[in-house]
Structures are given as C-alpha cells and as structure tokens.
Short mmCIF file of N, CA and C in Angstrom, two decimals:
data_model
loop_
_atom_site.label_atom_id
_atom_site.label_comp_id
_atom_site.label_asym_id
_atom_site.label_seq_id
_atom_site.Cartn_x
_atom_site.Cartn_y
_atom_site.Cartn_z
N UNK A 1 -109.88 256.62 36.86
CA UNK A 1 -110.24 255.35 37.37
C UNK A 1 -109.29 254.32 37.04
N UNK A 2 -108.48 254.65 35.82
CA UNK A 2 -107.46 253.63 35.29
C UNK A 2 -106.16 254.06 36.13
N UNK A 3 -105.98 255.16 36.70
CA UNK A 3 -104.90 255.76 37.51
C UNK A 3 -105.02 255.11 38.74
N UNK A 4 -106.10 254.98 39.58
CA UNK A 4 -106.22 254.41 40.83
C UNK A 4 -106.08 252.76 40.67
N UNK A 5 -106.45 252.25 39.54
CA UNK A 5 -106.30 250.72 39.50
C UNK A 5 -105.11 250.44 39.44
N UNK A 6 -104.18 251.53 38.44
CA UNK A 6 -102.84 250.98 38.33
C UNK A 6 -101.99 251.24 39.74
N UNK A 7 -102.24 251.99 40.37
CA UNK A 7 -101.60 252.55 41.87
C UNK A 7 -101.70 251.15 42.69
N UNK A 8 -103.25 250.86 42.91
CA UNK A 8 -103.56 249.99 43.56
C UNK A 8 -102.76 248.36 43.31
N UNK A 9 -102.60 248.25 41.87
CA UNK A 9 -101.96 247.04 41.47
C UNK A 9 -100.39 247.06 41.81
N UNK A 10 -99.93 248.41 41.76
CA UNK A 10 -98.48 248.62 42.03
C UNK A 10 -98.24 248.25 43.54
N UNK A 11 -98.99 249.05 44.22
CA UNK A 11 -98.99 248.96 45.47
C UNK A 11 -98.99 247.27 46.27
N UNK A 12 -99.61 246.73 45.42
CA UNK A 12 -100.19 245.25 45.75
C UNK A 12 -99.04 244.45 45.36
N UNK A 13 -98.29 244.76 44.19
CA UNK A 13 -97.33 244.05 43.80
C UNK A 13 -96.09 244.21 44.80
N UNK A 14 -95.66 245.28 45.13
CA UNK A 14 -94.66 245.58 46.11
C UNK A 14 -95.13 244.78 47.56
N UNK A 15 -96.38 244.80 47.97
CA UNK A 15 -96.40 244.35 49.31
C UNK A 15 -96.38 243.02 49.22
N UNK A 16 -96.74 242.29 47.87
CA UNK A 16 -96.55 240.85 47.98
C UNK A 16 -95.10 240.33 47.88
N UNK A 17 -94.31 240.97 47.21
CA UNK A 17 -92.93 240.96 47.23
C UNK A 17 -92.26 240.55 48.36
N UNK A 18 -92.89 240.90 49.56
CA UNK A 18 -91.92 241.07 50.87
C UNK A 18 -92.76 239.80 51.87
N UNK A 19 -93.78 239.23 51.10
CA UNK A 19 -94.46 238.37 52.02
C UNK A 19 -93.65 236.80 51.97
N UNK A 20 -93.73 236.40 52.95
CA UNK A 20 -93.08 234.87 53.05
C UNK A 20 -94.17 233.78 53.94
N UNK A 21 -94.32 232.60 53.36
CA UNK A 21 -95.15 231.98 54.17
C UNK A 21 -94.40 230.87 54.97
N UNK A 22 -95.18 229.91 55.54
CA UNK A 22 -94.39 228.89 56.45
C UNK A 22 -93.59 227.85 55.56
N UNK A 23 -92.50 227.49 55.92
CA UNK A 23 -91.85 226.68 55.30
C UNK A 23 -92.28 225.23 55.15
N UNK A 24 -92.33 224.83 53.92
CA UNK A 24 -92.81 223.44 53.32
C UNK A 24 -92.07 222.42 54.14
N UNK A 25 -92.77 221.16 53.68
CA UNK A 25 -92.38 220.13 54.29
C UNK A 25 -90.85 219.42 53.71
N UNK A 26 -89.99 218.78 54.52
CA UNK A 26 -88.73 218.26 54.00
C UNK A 26 -89.36 217.29 52.97
N UNK A 27 -88.31 217.50 51.91
CA UNK A 27 -88.45 216.64 50.57
C UNK A 27 -87.78 215.28 50.97
N UNK A 28 -87.97 214.55 50.06
CA UNK A 28 -87.81 212.89 50.35
C UNK A 28 -86.07 213.01 50.07
N UNK A 29 -85.47 212.00 50.88
CA UNK A 29 -83.79 212.21 50.74
C UNK A 29 -83.27 211.70 49.34
N UNK A 30 -82.52 212.17 48.77
CA UNK A 30 -81.86 211.73 47.58
C UNK A 30 -80.90 210.49 47.74
N UNK A 31 -80.49 210.08 46.58
CA UNK A 31 -79.70 208.72 46.70
C UNK A 31 -78.24 209.37 46.75
N UNK A 32 -77.56 208.60 47.62
CA UNK A 32 -75.88 208.79 48.03
C UNK A 32 -75.38 208.04 46.94
N UNK A 33 -73.85 208.84 46.49
CA UNK A 33 -73.20 208.31 45.61
C UNK A 33 -72.50 206.91 45.95
N UNK A 34 -71.81 206.24 45.03
CA UNK A 34 -71.27 205.19 45.70
C UNK A 34 -70.13 205.45 46.59
N UNK A 35 -70.24 204.70 47.76
CA UNK A 35 -69.40 204.88 48.82
C UNK A 35 -69.27 206.48 49.23
N UNK A 36 -70.19 207.07 48.86
CA UNK A 36 -70.04 208.59 48.96
C UNK A 36 -69.33 209.07 48.02
N UNK A 37 -68.93 208.72 47.03
CA UNK A 37 -68.17 209.25 45.68
C UNK A 37 -68.69 209.45 44.57
N UNK A 38 -68.39 210.31 43.91
CA UNK A 38 -69.05 210.59 42.46
C UNK A 38 -68.41 209.60 41.58
N UNK A 39 -67.31 209.30 41.68
CA UNK A 39 -66.41 208.28 40.70
C UNK A 39 -65.60 207.48 41.44
N UNK A 40 -65.24 206.51 40.86
CA UNK A 40 -64.69 205.49 41.64
C UNK A 40 -63.36 204.87 40.80
N UNK A 41 -62.12 204.56 41.23
CA UNK A 41 -61.24 203.48 40.51
C UNK A 41 -61.18 202.33 41.35
N UNK A 42 -61.18 201.00 40.76
CA UNK A 42 -61.25 199.68 40.87
C UNK A 42 -60.16 199.36 40.32
N UNK A 43 -59.34 198.21 41.05
CA UNK A 43 -58.07 197.84 40.66
C UNK A 43 -58.15 196.29 40.70
N UNK A 44 -57.83 195.59 39.41
CA UNK A 44 -57.55 193.97 39.57
C UNK A 44 -56.16 194.00 39.40
N UNK A 45 -55.66 193.36 40.58
CA UNK A 45 -54.10 193.04 40.43
C UNK A 45 -53.98 191.60 40.26
N UNK A 46 -52.87 191.54 39.51
CA UNK A 46 -52.35 190.02 39.18
C UNK A 46 -53.55 189.18 38.85
N UNK A 47 -54.20 189.59 37.72
CA UNK A 47 -55.35 188.12 37.69
C UNK A 47 -54.96 187.76 36.20
N UNK A 48 -55.53 186.49 36.20
CA UNK A 48 -55.23 185.53 35.00
C UNK A 48 -56.78 185.43 34.15
N UNK A 49 -56.60 185.73 32.66
CA UNK A 49 -57.65 185.45 32.00
C UNK A 49 -57.88 183.98 31.99
N UNK A 50 -59.15 183.64 32.16
CA UNK A 50 -59.88 182.39 32.13
C UNK A 50 -60.01 182.04 30.50
N UNK A 51 -60.23 180.77 30.01
CA UNK A 51 -60.62 180.48 29.11
C UNK A 51 -61.61 179.51 28.95
N UNK A 52 -62.58 179.82 27.92
CA UNK A 52 -63.85 178.92 27.67
C UNK A 52 -63.90 178.81 25.98
N UNK A 53 -64.56 177.91 25.77
CA UNK A 53 -64.58 177.76 24.13
C UNK A 53 -65.49 178.53 23.46
N UNK A 54 -66.49 179.09 24.44
CA UNK A 54 -67.57 180.05 23.87
C UNK A 54 -67.32 181.45 23.79
N UNK A 55 -66.45 182.00 24.98
CA UNK A 55 -66.23 183.06 24.99
C UNK A 55 -64.50 183.59 24.96
N UNK A 56 -63.88 182.44 24.66
CA UNK A 56 -62.19 182.71 24.64
C UNK A 56 -61.81 183.20 25.84
N UNK A 57 -60.73 184.03 25.81
CA UNK A 57 -60.29 184.38 26.99
C UNK A 57 -61.01 185.57 27.86
N UNK A 58 -61.10 185.45 28.96
CA UNK A 58 -62.13 186.53 29.71
C UNK A 58 -61.86 186.90 31.10
N UNK A 59 -62.05 187.81 31.61
CA UNK A 59 -61.90 188.05 32.96
C UNK A 59 -63.32 188.72 33.14
N UNK A 60 -64.00 188.17 34.18
CA UNK A 60 -65.41 188.68 34.29
C UNK A 60 -65.41 189.36 35.85
N UNK A 61 -66.20 190.23 36.26
CA UNK A 61 -66.47 190.67 37.42
C UNK A 61 -67.88 191.34 37.65
N UNK A 62 -68.57 191.07 38.96
CA UNK A 62 -69.54 192.02 39.09
C UNK A 62 -69.47 193.17 39.82
N UNK A 63 -70.07 194.13 39.86
CA UNK A 63 -69.92 195.46 40.25
C UNK A 63 -70.78 195.60 41.58
N UNK A 64 -70.21 195.88 42.73
CA UNK A 64 -70.98 195.98 44.12
C UNK A 64 -70.46 197.31 44.71
N UNK A 65 -71.33 198.41 44.78
CA UNK A 65 -72.50 197.94 44.43
C UNK A 65 -72.81 198.55 42.92
N UNK A 66 -73.95 198.21 42.17
CA UNK A 66 -74.16 198.42 40.85
C UNK A 66 -73.89 199.81 40.32
N UNK A 67 -73.65 200.28 39.20
CA UNK A 67 -73.73 201.65 38.89
C UNK A 67 -75.01 201.83 38.02
N UNK A 68 -75.06 203.28 37.76
CA UNK A 68 -76.28 203.89 37.58
C UNK A 68 -76.16 203.29 35.65
N UNK A 69 -77.43 203.29 34.98
CA UNK A 69 -77.23 202.77 33.74
C UNK A 69 -76.81 203.95 33.04
N UNK A 70 -76.60 205.16 33.39
CA UNK A 70 -76.13 206.27 32.50
C UNK A 70 -74.67 206.40 32.61
N UNK A 71 -73.95 205.73 33.74
CA UNK A 71 -72.65 205.74 34.02
C UNK A 71 -71.69 205.09 32.61
N UNK A 72 -70.52 205.19 33.00
CA UNK A 72 -69.66 204.76 31.97
C UNK A 72 -68.24 203.96 32.66
N UNK A 73 -67.72 203.39 32.03
CA UNK A 73 -66.50 202.76 32.59
C UNK A 73 -65.34 202.84 31.51
N UNK A 74 -64.32 203.04 32.18
CA UNK A 74 -62.94 203.03 31.16
C UNK A 74 -62.11 202.05 31.85
N UNK A 75 -61.49 201.21 31.15
CA UNK A 75 -60.60 199.98 31.47
C UNK A 75 -59.31 200.45 31.12
N UNK A 76 -58.20 200.33 31.90
CA UNK A 76 -56.56 200.64 31.67
C UNK A 76 -56.07 199.35 32.25
N UNK A 77 -54.98 199.10 31.24
CA UNK A 77 -54.06 197.81 31.47
C UNK A 77 -52.80 198.47 31.89
N UNK A 78 -52.07 197.85 32.85
CA UNK A 78 -50.77 198.28 33.26
C UNK A 78 -49.87 197.59 32.41
N UNK A 79 -49.05 198.10 31.78
CA UNK A 79 -48.22 198.01 30.66
C UNK A 79 -46.74 197.98 31.17
N UNK A 80 -46.34 198.43 32.28
CA UNK A 80 -45.04 198.62 32.85
C UNK A 80 -44.84 199.97 33.77
N UNK A 81 -43.67 200.16 34.03
CA UNK A 81 -43.74 201.25 35.26
C UNK A 81 -42.27 202.14 34.55
N UNK A 82 -42.41 203.44 35.02
CA UNK A 82 -41.29 204.26 34.79
C UNK A 82 -40.41 203.96 35.99
N UNK A 83 -40.74 204.02 37.21
CA UNK A 83 -40.33 203.54 38.39
C UNK A 83 -41.17 202.84 39.24
N UNK A 84 -40.64 202.69 40.59
CA UNK A 84 -41.53 201.94 41.54
C UNK A 84 -42.81 202.82 41.84
N UNK A 85 -43.04 203.96 41.56
CA UNK A 85 -44.10 204.99 42.15
C UNK A 85 -44.94 205.45 40.68
N UNK A 86 -44.57 205.08 39.71
CA UNK A 86 -45.02 205.59 38.26
C UNK A 86 -45.41 204.58 37.34
N UNK A 87 -46.50 204.18 37.73
CA UNK A 87 -46.98 203.03 36.44
C UNK A 87 -47.42 203.62 35.22
N UNK A 88 -47.48 202.80 34.13
CA UNK A 88 -47.80 203.27 32.68
C UNK A 88 -49.05 202.77 32.65
N UNK A 89 -50.14 203.06 32.28
CA UNK A 89 -51.52 202.58 32.07
C UNK A 89 -51.93 202.97 30.47
N UNK A 90 -52.61 201.84 30.29
CA UNK A 90 -52.99 201.95 28.60
C UNK A 90 -54.50 201.90 28.30
N UNK A 91 -55.14 202.44 27.84
CA UNK A 91 -56.50 202.41 27.72
C UNK A 91 -56.73 201.31 26.85
N UNK A 92 -57.64 200.24 27.14
CA UNK A 92 -58.19 199.55 26.12
C UNK A 92 -59.62 199.77 25.88
N UNK A 93 -59.94 199.42 24.49
CA UNK A 93 -59.72 198.39 23.73
C UNK A 93 -58.18 198.88 22.87
N UNK A 94 -57.66 197.93 23.01
CA UNK A 94 -56.10 198.12 22.33
C UNK A 94 -55.73 196.74 21.34
N UNK A 95 -54.98 197.02 20.47
CA UNK A 95 -54.31 196.04 19.80
C UNK A 95 -53.07 196.08 19.92
N UNK A 96 -52.27 194.83 20.26
CA UNK A 96 -50.70 194.76 20.20
C UNK A 96 -50.47 193.81 19.01
N UNK A 97 -49.29 194.38 18.29
CA UNK A 97 -48.70 193.86 17.18
C UNK A 97 -47.82 193.13 17.57
N UNK A 98 -47.62 191.73 17.76
CA UNK A 98 -46.57 190.97 18.34
C UNK A 98 -46.06 190.15 17.11
N UNK A 99 -44.71 189.47 17.24
CA UNK A 99 -44.54 188.66 16.01
C UNK A 99 -45.34 187.40 15.79
N UNK A 100 -46.14 186.89 16.98
CA UNK A 100 -46.87 185.78 16.73
C UNK A 100 -48.22 186.00 16.28
N UNK A 101 -48.37 187.50 16.05
CA UNK A 101 -49.72 187.95 15.38
C UNK A 101 -50.30 189.05 16.20
N UNK A 102 -51.39 189.42 15.94
CA UNK A 102 -52.31 190.71 16.89
C UNK A 102 -53.13 189.98 17.81
N UNK A 103 -52.89 190.80 19.11
CA UNK A 103 -53.57 190.46 20.31
C UNK A 103 -54.33 191.69 20.49
N UNK A 104 -55.59 191.42 20.66
CA UNK A 104 -56.60 192.37 21.14
C UNK A 104 -57.11 192.30 22.46
N UNK A 105 -57.00 193.53 23.25
CA UNK A 105 -57.86 193.45 24.56
C UNK A 105 -59.04 194.35 24.37
N UNK A 106 -60.45 194.07 24.86
CA UNK A 106 -61.44 194.82 24.73
C UNK A 106 -62.29 194.63 26.13
N UNK A 107 -63.35 195.10 26.09
CA UNK A 107 -64.09 195.10 27.20
C UNK A 107 -65.81 195.38 26.99
N UNK A 108 -66.57 194.86 27.95
CA UNK A 108 -67.96 195.52 27.91
C UNK A 108 -68.47 195.53 29.20
N UNK A 109 -69.40 196.34 29.22
CA UNK A 109 -69.80 196.53 30.60
C UNK A 109 -71.39 196.64 30.57
N UNK A 110 -72.14 196.55 31.93
CA UNK A 110 -73.45 196.90 32.17
C UNK A 110 -73.39 197.43 33.47
N UNK A 111 -74.68 197.82 34.07
CA UNK A 111 -74.62 198.53 35.21
C UNK A 111 -74.41 197.35 36.41
N UNK A 112 -74.36 196.25 36.33
CA UNK A 112 -73.95 195.28 37.22
C UNK A 112 -72.58 194.54 37.26
N UNK A 113 -71.93 194.51 36.11
CA UNK A 113 -70.89 193.95 35.65
C UNK A 113 -70.11 194.35 34.74
N UNK A 114 -68.89 193.72 34.37
CA UNK A 114 -68.20 193.97 33.25
C UNK A 114 -66.99 192.71 32.75
N UNK A 115 -66.83 192.80 31.69
CA UNK A 115 -65.94 191.48 31.22
C UNK A 115 -64.80 192.26 30.36
N UNK A 116 -63.56 191.55 30.59
CA UNK A 116 -62.45 192.10 29.77
C UNK A 116 -62.21 190.91 28.86
N UNK A 117 -62.00 191.03 27.41
CA UNK A 117 -61.60 189.96 26.44
C UNK A 117 -60.25 190.21 26.01
N UNK A 118 -59.57 189.06 25.90
CA UNK A 118 -58.34 188.88 24.94
C UNK A 118 -58.51 188.11 23.74
N UNK A 119 -58.27 188.41 22.87
CA UNK A 119 -58.38 187.63 21.41
C UNK A 119 -57.47 188.04 20.77
N UNK A 120 -57.22 187.16 19.56
CA UNK A 120 -56.01 187.22 18.53
C UNK A 120 -56.01 186.67 17.50
N UNK A 121 -54.93 186.75 16.37
CA UNK A 121 -54.94 186.12 15.36
C UNK A 121 -54.13 185.19 15.44
N UNK A 122 -53.49 184.55 16.52
CA UNK A 122 -52.73 183.35 16.76
C UNK A 122 -53.46 182.67 17.91
N UNK A 123 -52.83 181.48 18.50
CA UNK A 123 -52.98 180.59 19.47
C UNK A 123 -52.56 181.54 20.87
N UNK A 124 -53.43 182.28 21.74
CA UNK A 124 -52.79 183.21 22.50
C UNK A 124 -52.11 182.28 23.63
N UNK A 125 -52.13 181.26 23.91
CA UNK A 125 -51.61 180.34 24.73
C UNK A 125 -50.10 180.29 24.62
N UNK A 126 -49.53 180.80 23.28
CA UNK A 126 -48.27 180.85 23.11
C UNK A 126 -47.77 182.13 23.97
N UNK A 127 -48.49 182.93 24.21
CA UNK A 127 -48.00 184.14 24.77
C UNK A 127 -48.58 184.46 26.29
N UNK A 128 -48.09 183.50 27.14
CA UNK A 128 -48.90 183.79 28.57
C UNK A 128 -48.59 184.95 29.28
N UNK A 129 -47.53 185.56 29.09
CA UNK A 129 -47.23 186.84 29.70
C UNK A 129 -48.39 187.86 29.33
N UNK A 130 -49.10 187.71 28.47
CA UNK A 130 -49.99 188.81 28.00
C UNK A 130 -51.39 188.19 28.56
N UNK A 131 -51.68 187.02 29.23
CA UNK A 131 -52.91 186.49 29.89
C UNK A 131 -52.62 186.35 31.18
N UNK A 132 -51.52 186.17 31.86
CA UNK A 132 -51.56 186.07 33.36
C UNK A 132 -50.87 187.19 34.18
N UNK A 133 -51.23 187.23 35.33
CA UNK A 133 -50.79 188.30 36.19
C UNK A 133 -51.00 189.83 35.51
N UNK A 134 -51.87 189.92 35.27
CA UNK A 134 -52.39 191.16 34.42
C UNK A 134 -53.06 192.10 35.58
N UNK A 135 -52.55 193.31 35.57
CA UNK A 135 -53.26 194.29 36.41
C UNK A 135 -54.12 195.47 35.74
N UNK A 136 -55.26 195.57 35.91
CA UNK A 136 -56.34 196.60 35.35
C UNK A 136 -56.74 197.54 36.37
N UNK A 137 -57.16 198.84 35.82
CA UNK A 137 -57.70 199.80 36.63
C UNK A 137 -59.11 200.19 35.91
N UNK A 138 -60.32 199.91 36.72
CA UNK A 138 -61.70 200.35 36.02
C UNK A 138 -61.76 201.67 36.67
N UNK A 139 -62.03 202.58 35.73
CA UNK A 139 -62.56 203.94 36.52
C UNK A 139 -64.10 204.22 35.77
N UNK A 140 -64.94 204.52 36.90
CA UNK A 140 -66.21 204.58 36.83
C UNK A 140 -66.36 206.10 36.60
N UNK A 141 -67.03 206.32 35.73
CA UNK A 141 -67.30 207.74 35.35
C UNK A 141 -68.97 208.02 35.49
N UNK A 142 -69.55 208.77 36.44
CA UNK A 142 -70.77 209.23 36.26
C UNK A 142 -71.21 210.00 35.01
N UNK A 143 -72.48 209.82 34.81
CA UNK A 143 -72.69 210.44 33.41
C UNK A 143 -72.85 212.27 33.75
N UNK A 144 -72.96 212.64 35.05
CA UNK A 144 -72.58 213.89 35.23
C UNK A 144 -71.34 214.46 34.91
N UNK A 145 -70.20 213.54 34.98
CA UNK A 145 -68.91 213.94 34.35
C UNK A 145 -68.71 213.88 32.74
N UNK A 146 -69.51 212.65 32.51
CA UNK A 146 -69.27 212.53 30.96
C UNK A 146 -69.81 213.58 30.12
N UNK A 147 -71.05 214.34 30.55
CA UNK A 147 -71.48 215.38 29.68
C UNK A 147 -70.52 216.74 29.73
N UNK A 148 -69.66 216.65 30.66
CA UNK A 148 -68.54 217.91 30.82
C UNK A 148 -67.53 217.56 30.28
N UNK A 149 -67.07 216.35 29.80
CA UNK A 149 -65.81 215.66 29.11
C UNK A 149 -65.58 215.92 27.76
N UNK A 150 -65.84 216.73 27.01
CA UNK A 150 -65.94 216.84 25.72
C UNK A 150 -64.56 216.75 25.34
N UNK A 151 -63.52 217.60 25.81
CA UNK A 151 -62.15 217.62 25.23
C UNK A 151 -61.11 216.82 26.21
N UNK A 152 -61.65 215.88 26.94
CA UNK A 152 -60.71 214.96 27.41
C UNK A 152 -59.98 213.85 26.81
N UNK A 153 -58.93 213.52 26.85
CA UNK A 153 -58.09 212.60 26.32
C UNK A 153 -58.26 211.35 27.26
N UNK A 154 -58.96 210.67 26.83
CA UNK A 154 -59.52 209.36 27.59
C UNK A 154 -58.09 208.21 27.64
N UNK A 155 -57.66 208.33 26.62
CA UNK A 155 -56.33 207.32 26.40
C UNK A 155 -55.35 207.75 27.42
N UNK A 156 -55.49 208.92 28.00
CA UNK A 156 -54.48 209.17 29.01
C UNK A 156 -54.90 209.14 30.30
N UNK A 157 -54.65 208.02 31.14
CA UNK A 157 -54.89 207.75 32.45
C UNK A 157 -54.86 208.89 33.46
N UNK A 158 -53.58 209.50 33.48
CA UNK A 158 -53.59 210.66 34.35
C UNK A 158 -54.62 211.86 34.22
N UNK A 159 -54.64 212.19 32.85
CA UNK A 159 -55.56 213.29 32.37
C UNK A 159 -57.00 213.17 32.92
N UNK A 160 -57.42 211.71 32.70
CA UNK A 160 -58.68 211.64 33.12
C UNK A 160 -58.78 211.74 34.53
N UNK A 161 -57.99 211.23 35.42
CA UNK A 161 -57.98 211.07 36.77
C UNK A 161 -58.03 212.69 37.31
N UNK A 162 -57.13 213.80 36.63
CA UNK A 162 -56.79 214.85 36.90
C UNK A 162 -58.05 215.75 36.57
N UNK A 163 -58.65 215.60 35.34
CA UNK A 163 -59.98 216.50 34.86
C UNK A 163 -61.10 216.01 35.63
N UNK A 164 -61.09 214.88 36.41
CA UNK A 164 -62.45 214.62 37.04
C UNK A 164 -62.14 214.61 38.62
N UNK A 165 -60.92 215.10 39.02
CA UNK A 165 -60.64 215.28 40.24
C UNK A 165 -60.99 213.89 41.20
N UNK A 166 -60.44 212.86 40.51
CA UNK A 166 -60.52 211.41 41.11
C UNK A 166 -59.55 210.90 41.83
N UNK A 167 -59.62 210.39 43.18
CA UNK A 167 -58.45 210.16 44.22
C UNK A 167 -58.37 208.69 43.93
N UNK A 168 -57.22 208.60 43.28
CA UNK A 168 -56.92 207.11 42.75
C UNK A 168 -55.60 206.65 43.56
N UNK A 169 -55.11 207.16 44.79
CA UNK A 169 -54.26 207.08 45.87
C UNK A 169 -54.38 205.50 46.25
N UNK A 170 -55.73 205.33 46.32
CA UNK A 170 -56.16 204.18 47.39
C UNK A 170 -57.04 203.30 46.37
N UNK A 171 -57.25 202.82 45.14
CA UNK A 171 -58.17 202.38 44.68
C UNK A 171 -58.87 201.04 45.41
N UNK A 172 -60.18 200.91 45.22
CA UNK A 172 -60.96 199.75 45.68
C UNK A 172 -60.37 198.24 44.97
N UNK A 173 -59.61 197.44 45.60
CA UNK A 173 -59.09 196.59 45.14
C UNK A 173 -60.49 195.10 45.14
N UNK A 174 -60.45 194.58 43.83
CA UNK A 174 -61.29 193.58 43.52
C UNK A 174 -60.85 192.40 43.17
N UNK A 175 -61.30 191.23 44.05
CA UNK A 175 -60.59 190.08 43.76
C UNK A 175 -61.28 189.55 42.75
#
C-alpha cells in the first residue's frame, strides 16, 4: 500500500510541474526615475553666496523634482581647469587654508532642497573671489548606487562619474 501511495504521489508531482494557469492581472505601475535617469548631475554656474546674519554666507536651491529620502547628494566646487575641456572638481566639505585664515565650504540637503555654506575664521568679505562667480556640481546618487559603492573614492569627481556610469556631458543647469 505504501508503494502505491508513493507512486501516485510521484506521478502527481510530475503532472503538477507541467501545469500552468491563466496569466494574472497587470500589476500597478512603478515609479519612474527622475527624468528617466537613476542619477543626475546638476550644475550651478557663476553663482554668488548671499549673506544674512543668521546663516552667514549661503547658496540655497530647491530640487525639482524632489529626490527620495534614501538618496544622497555629493557637492563639488570648480577650483580651476587644466585646459578648456578639463575642469578640476573638489568635493566639499573642504577647508582652504588662506593667508587671511581658514575658509570652510560645507553643505546640507533634504529630499526637497540643499544649501551650500561658506564660513571661516576671518571676515570672508575680504576674499570675494571665493564667494562670487562660483561653480558647483551636485551629483544625486540614488540609494541603489550607494549600497554598491563601498570602495569608491567620492573625493574624485571623475571616479564617481565613471563608477556609477553617470553621463555628465550635459548637466542640468540650475539658476
């Protein structure tokens, strides 16, 4: 009796392996990436830091569209060029040691905005070349990339762009 039961169970299992039913209903559509991209480069060209007595020197912008809470932002400052097609980008936060004192660039962000700060140990108005006509690149990295980026040197703009396969040839220009 046990052999017959095992034989029937075995035949049943083989028979059920080949069965297919009707296709289920279409699932809900997922969310699109920002402008169809997984990551994005935004450029602020020739911007000036504004000053107020509460926050000091800042540049504030809103993100449109907003990013996901789990996403990350890296901010790079243009410090010069090697030639007309080779910019030099420096990751901030960064401290510059000048003859007048120390100048710090820093930033913070949320899913809807970011602020770039300039502060220092001296009156920054004495060095307007570090406050006016500045160019920044903001690199938005979705959390999917961040989890895979354990060995990326984020201080190297070109390495970040290459590692995450980001097209930065036409960055989104933000006013």
